[in-house]
Amino acid sequence: MDASRTVRADELAEVQRIEVASGAPFREIGMTRVADMPPLPLDALAAGQRAGRLRVAVDAADRPVAFALVDLVDGAAHVQQLSVDPAYARRGIGRRLLDEVARWAAAERLPALTLTTFRSVPWNGPYYARCGFRELDASGLTPGLVGLLLAEAALGLDPADRVAMRRAVG
């Protein structure tokens, strides 16, 4: 990744393409339902873009290769989606985007980053743990995170394999 920046409105379809491409590795581990999930809707991406909470990592030609969409959940910066084009995977791009989101959150005086992810998928829970996130037990879940986990279960994601995680900032 040469740089990152706020996404431009004309790049939202490319963000969707990156999200779809990043789902392909789930197919390789038998999680076809996850691999086949549609990308975030353009209106949700546009709202994130307008709010300055949709960042892209770009290549040397300024083309998006990864993105992070952040929302606010219970007073924390919630990483709603982090996706890296598989052609650019394993280069530290996702980690650098997370670190950038953490700097943004600190500047906004938010105490932490949160996210929900798969506990057992190597490039999910274990990856985020290496990036400084810790798994939240039931006592650490905020109402908003509980709601997100319930919504994910309603979409058919296995609640036994879903986890909420938190990383302090600052």
GROMACS .gro file of C-alpha atoms in nm:
model
  170
    1MET     CA    1   0.000   0.000   0.000
    2ASP     CA    2   0.147   0.328  -0.102
    3ALA     CA    3  -0.114   0.543   0.070
    4SER     CA    4  -0.465   0.560   0.202
    5ARG     CA    5  -0.730   0.824   0.177
    6THR     CA    6  -1.102   0.885   0.197
    7VAL     CA    7  -1.278   0.709  -0.088
    8ARG     CA    8  -1.415   0.917  -0.374
    9ALA     CA    9  -1.782   0.886  -0.470
   10ASP     CA   10  -1.690   0.745  -0.812
   11GLU     CA   11  -1.502   0.457  -0.644
   12LEU     CA   12  -1.790   0.303  -0.449
   13ALA     CA   13  -1.852   0.029  -0.707
   14GLU     CA   14  -1.482  -0.058  -0.686
   15VAL     CA   15  -1.517  -0.087  -0.308
   16GLN     CA   16  -1.800  -0.334  -0.367
   17ARG     CA   17  -1.577  -0.531  -0.608
   18ILE     CA   18  -1.303  -0.550  -0.344
   19GLU     CA   19  -1.553  -0.677  -0.085
   20VAL     CA   20  -1.682  -0.947  -0.321
   21ALA     CA   21  -1.326  -1.052  -0.413
   22SER     CA   22  -1.225  -1.066  -0.047
   23GLY     CA   23  -1.505  -1.314   0.017
   24ALA     CA   24  -1.361  -1.572  -0.225
   25PRO     CA   25  -1.122  -1.730   0.030
   26PHE     CA   26  -1.426  -1.827   0.240
   27ARG     CA   27  -1.531  -2.060  -0.042
   28GLU     CA   28  -1.198  -2.243  -0.007
   29ILE     CA   29  -1.278  -2.331   0.356
   30GLY     CA   30  -1.634  -2.442   0.284
   31MET     CA   31  -1.807  -2.121   0.390
   32THR     CA   32  -1.986  -2.069   0.058
   33ARG     CA   33  -2.276  -1.885   0.219
   34VAL     CA   34  -2.034  -1.619   0.342
   35ALA     CA   35  -1.851  -1.611   0.009
   36ASP     CA   36  -2.180  -1.553  -0.171
   37MET     CA   37  -2.307  -1.273   0.052
   38PRO     CA   38  -2.373  -0.950  -0.138
   39PRO     CA   39  -2.148  -0.653  -0.078
   40LEU     CA   40  -2.255  -0.356   0.128
   41PRO     CA   41  -2.517  -0.151  -0.058
   42LEU     CA   42  -2.401   0.155  -0.249
   43ASP     CA   43  -2.615   0.383  -0.029
   44ALA     CA   44  -2.444   0.255   0.287
   45LEU     CA   45  -2.103   0.306   0.127
   46ALA     CA   46  -2.204   0.653   0.009
   47ALA     CA   47  -2.314   0.745   0.363
   48GLY     CA   48  -1.978   0.628   0.496
   49GLN     CA   49  -1.799   0.826   0.225
   50ARG     CA   50  -1.993   1.144   0.302
   51ALA     CA   51  -1.920   1.102   0.675
   52GLY     CA   52  -1.547   1.052   0.609
   53ARG     CA   53  -1.557   0.702   0.757
   54LEU     CA   54  -1.482   0.501   0.444
   55ARG     CA   55  -1.108   0.482   0.378
   56VAL     CA   56  -0.929   0.308   0.096
   57ALA     CA   57  -0.574   0.186   0.065
   58VAL     CA   58  -0.449   0.261  -0.283
   59ASP     CA   59  -0.174   0.130  -0.508
   60ALA     CA   60   0.093   0.339  -0.679
   61ALA     CA   61  -0.159   0.437  -0.949
   62ASP     CA   62  -0.405   0.561  -0.680
   63ARG     CA   63  -0.645   0.269  -0.738
   64PRO     CA   64  -0.824   0.125  -0.432
   65VAL     CA   65  -0.696  -0.217  -0.323
   66ALA     CA   66  -0.854  -0.236   0.025
   67PHE     CA   67  -1.102  -0.048   0.238
   68ALA     CA   68  -1.225   0.005   0.592
   69LEU     CA   69  -1.577   0.123   0.670
   70VAL     CA   70  -1.622   0.256   1.022
   71ASP     CA   71  -1.944   0.323   1.208
   72LEU     CA   72  -2.008   0.449   1.560
   73VAL     CA   73  -2.145   0.186   1.799
   74ASP     CA   74  -2.194   0.263   2.167
   75GLY     CA   75  -1.928   0.534   2.168
   76ALA     CA   76  -1.659   0.332   1.990
   77ALA     CA   77  -1.531   0.328   1.633
   78HIS     CA   78  -1.682   0.007   1.498
   79VAL     CA   79  -1.502  -0.149   1.202
   80GLN     CA   80  -1.809  -0.254   1.006
   81GLN     CA   81  -1.604  -0.395   0.720
   82LEU     CA   82  -1.235  -0.439   0.643
   83SER     CA   83  -1.162  -0.594   0.305
   84VAL     CA   84  -0.841  -0.640   0.111
   85ASP     CA   85  -0.835  -0.749  -0.252
   86PRO     CA   86  -0.685  -1.102  -0.241
   87ALA     CA   87  -0.428  -0.996  -0.502
   88TYR     CA   88  -0.287  -0.761  -0.236
   89ALA     CA   89  -0.331  -0.986   0.070
   90ARG     CA   90  -0.058  -1.065   0.322
   91ARG     CA   91   0.124  -0.735   0.271
   92GLY     CA   92   0.015  -0.562   0.593
   93ILE     CA   93  -0.241  -0.343   0.415
   94GLY     CA   94  -0.529  -0.440   0.644
   95ARG     CA   95  -0.319  -0.383   0.955
   96ARG     CA   96  -0.214  -0.037   0.832
   97LEU     CA   97  -0.576   0.053   0.764
   98LEU     CA   98  -0.671  -0.062   1.115
   99ASP     CA   99  -0.390   0.149   1.260
  100GLU     CA  100  -0.513   0.447   1.061
  101VAL     CA  101  -0.868   0.393   1.187
  102ALA     CA  102  -0.727   0.377   1.542
  103ARG     CA  103  -0.549   0.712   1.491
  104TRP     CA  104  -0.873   0.862   1.359
  105ALA     CA  105  -1.065   0.724   1.659
  106ALA     CA  106  -0.809   0.869   1.900
  107ALA     CA  107  -0.836   1.209   1.730
  108GLU     CA  108  -1.215   1.185   1.767
  109ARG     CA  109  -1.164   1.102   2.137
  110LEU     CA  110  -1.319   0.757   2.096
  111PRO     CA  111  -1.183   0.502   2.343
  112ALA     CA  112  -1.168   0.194   2.124
  113LEU     CA  113  -1.220   0.011   1.800
  114THR     CA  114  -1.471  -0.273   1.796
  115LEU     CA  115  -1.568  -0.531   1.538
  116THR     CA  116  -1.748  -0.859   1.498
  117THR     CA  117  -1.586  -1.147   1.314
  118PHE     CA  118  -1.547  -1.522   1.286
  119ARG     CA  119  -1.366  -1.675   1.581
  120SER     CA  120  -1.222  -1.971   1.390
  121VAL     CA  121  -1.129  -1.826   1.049
  122PRO     CA  122  -0.752  -1.762   1.046
  123TRP     CA  123  -0.777  -1.428   0.866
  124ASN     CA  124  -1.054  -1.313   1.102
  125GLY     CA  125  -1.043  -1.363   1.482
  126PRO     CA  126  -0.681  -1.483   1.508
  127TYR     CA  127  -0.568  -1.206   1.270
  128TYR     CA  128  -0.745  -0.935   1.468
  129ALA     CA  129  -0.595  -1.070   1.791
  130ARG     CA  130  -0.250  -1.021   1.634
  131CYS     CA  131  -0.359  -0.665   1.552
  132GLY     CA  132  -0.427  -0.591   1.919
  133PHE     CA  133  -0.796  -0.679   1.951
  134ARG     CA  134  -0.923  -0.890   2.238
  135GLU     CA  135  -1.232  -1.106   2.242
  136LEU     CA  136  -1.516  -0.972   2.453
  137ASP     CA  137  -1.702  -1.205   2.684
  138ALA     CA  138  -2.071  -1.155   2.757
  139SER     CA  139  -1.998  -0.901   3.031
  140GLY     CA  140  -1.799  -0.683   2.790
  141LEU     CA  141  -2.062  -0.670   2.517
  142THR     CA  142  -2.237  -0.337   2.474
  143PRO     CA  143  -2.603  -0.324   2.369
  144GLY     CA  144  -2.501  -0.222   2.016
  145LEU     CA  145  -2.261  -0.514   1.978
  146VAL     CA  146  -2.526  -0.755   2.109
  147GLY     CA  147  -2.763  -0.615   1.846
  148LEU     CA  148  -2.505  -0.661   1.570
  149LEU     CA  149  -2.438  -1.022   1.671
  150LEU     CA  150  -2.812  -1.093   1.677
  151ALA     CA  151  -2.854  -0.935   1.331
  152GLU     CA  152  -2.568  -1.150   1.200
  153ALA     CA  153  -2.733  -1.462   1.341
  154ALA     CA  154  -3.057  -1.360   1.166
  155LEU     CA  155  -2.859  -1.351   0.840
  156GLY     CA  156  -2.758  -1.712   0.900
  157LEU     CA  157  -2.411  -1.664   1.045
  158ASP     CA  158  -2.335  -1.925   1.312
  159PRO     CA  159  -2.353  -1.745   1.648
  160ALA     CA  160  -2.120  -2.005   1.802
  161ASP     CA  161  -1.845  -1.891   1.564
  162ARG     CA  162  -1.909  -1.516   1.584
  163VAL     CA  163  -1.722  -1.298   1.828
  164ALA     CA  164  -1.707  -0.930   1.919
  165MET     CA  165  -1.362  -0.785   1.971
  166ARG     CA  166  -1.225  -0.458   2.107
  167ARG     CA  167  -0.896  -0.270   2.077
  168ALA     CA  168  -0.823   0.030   2.296
  169VAL     CA  169  -0.690   0.341   2.121
  170GLY     CA  170  -0.477   0.626   2.241
   0.00000   0.00000   0.00000
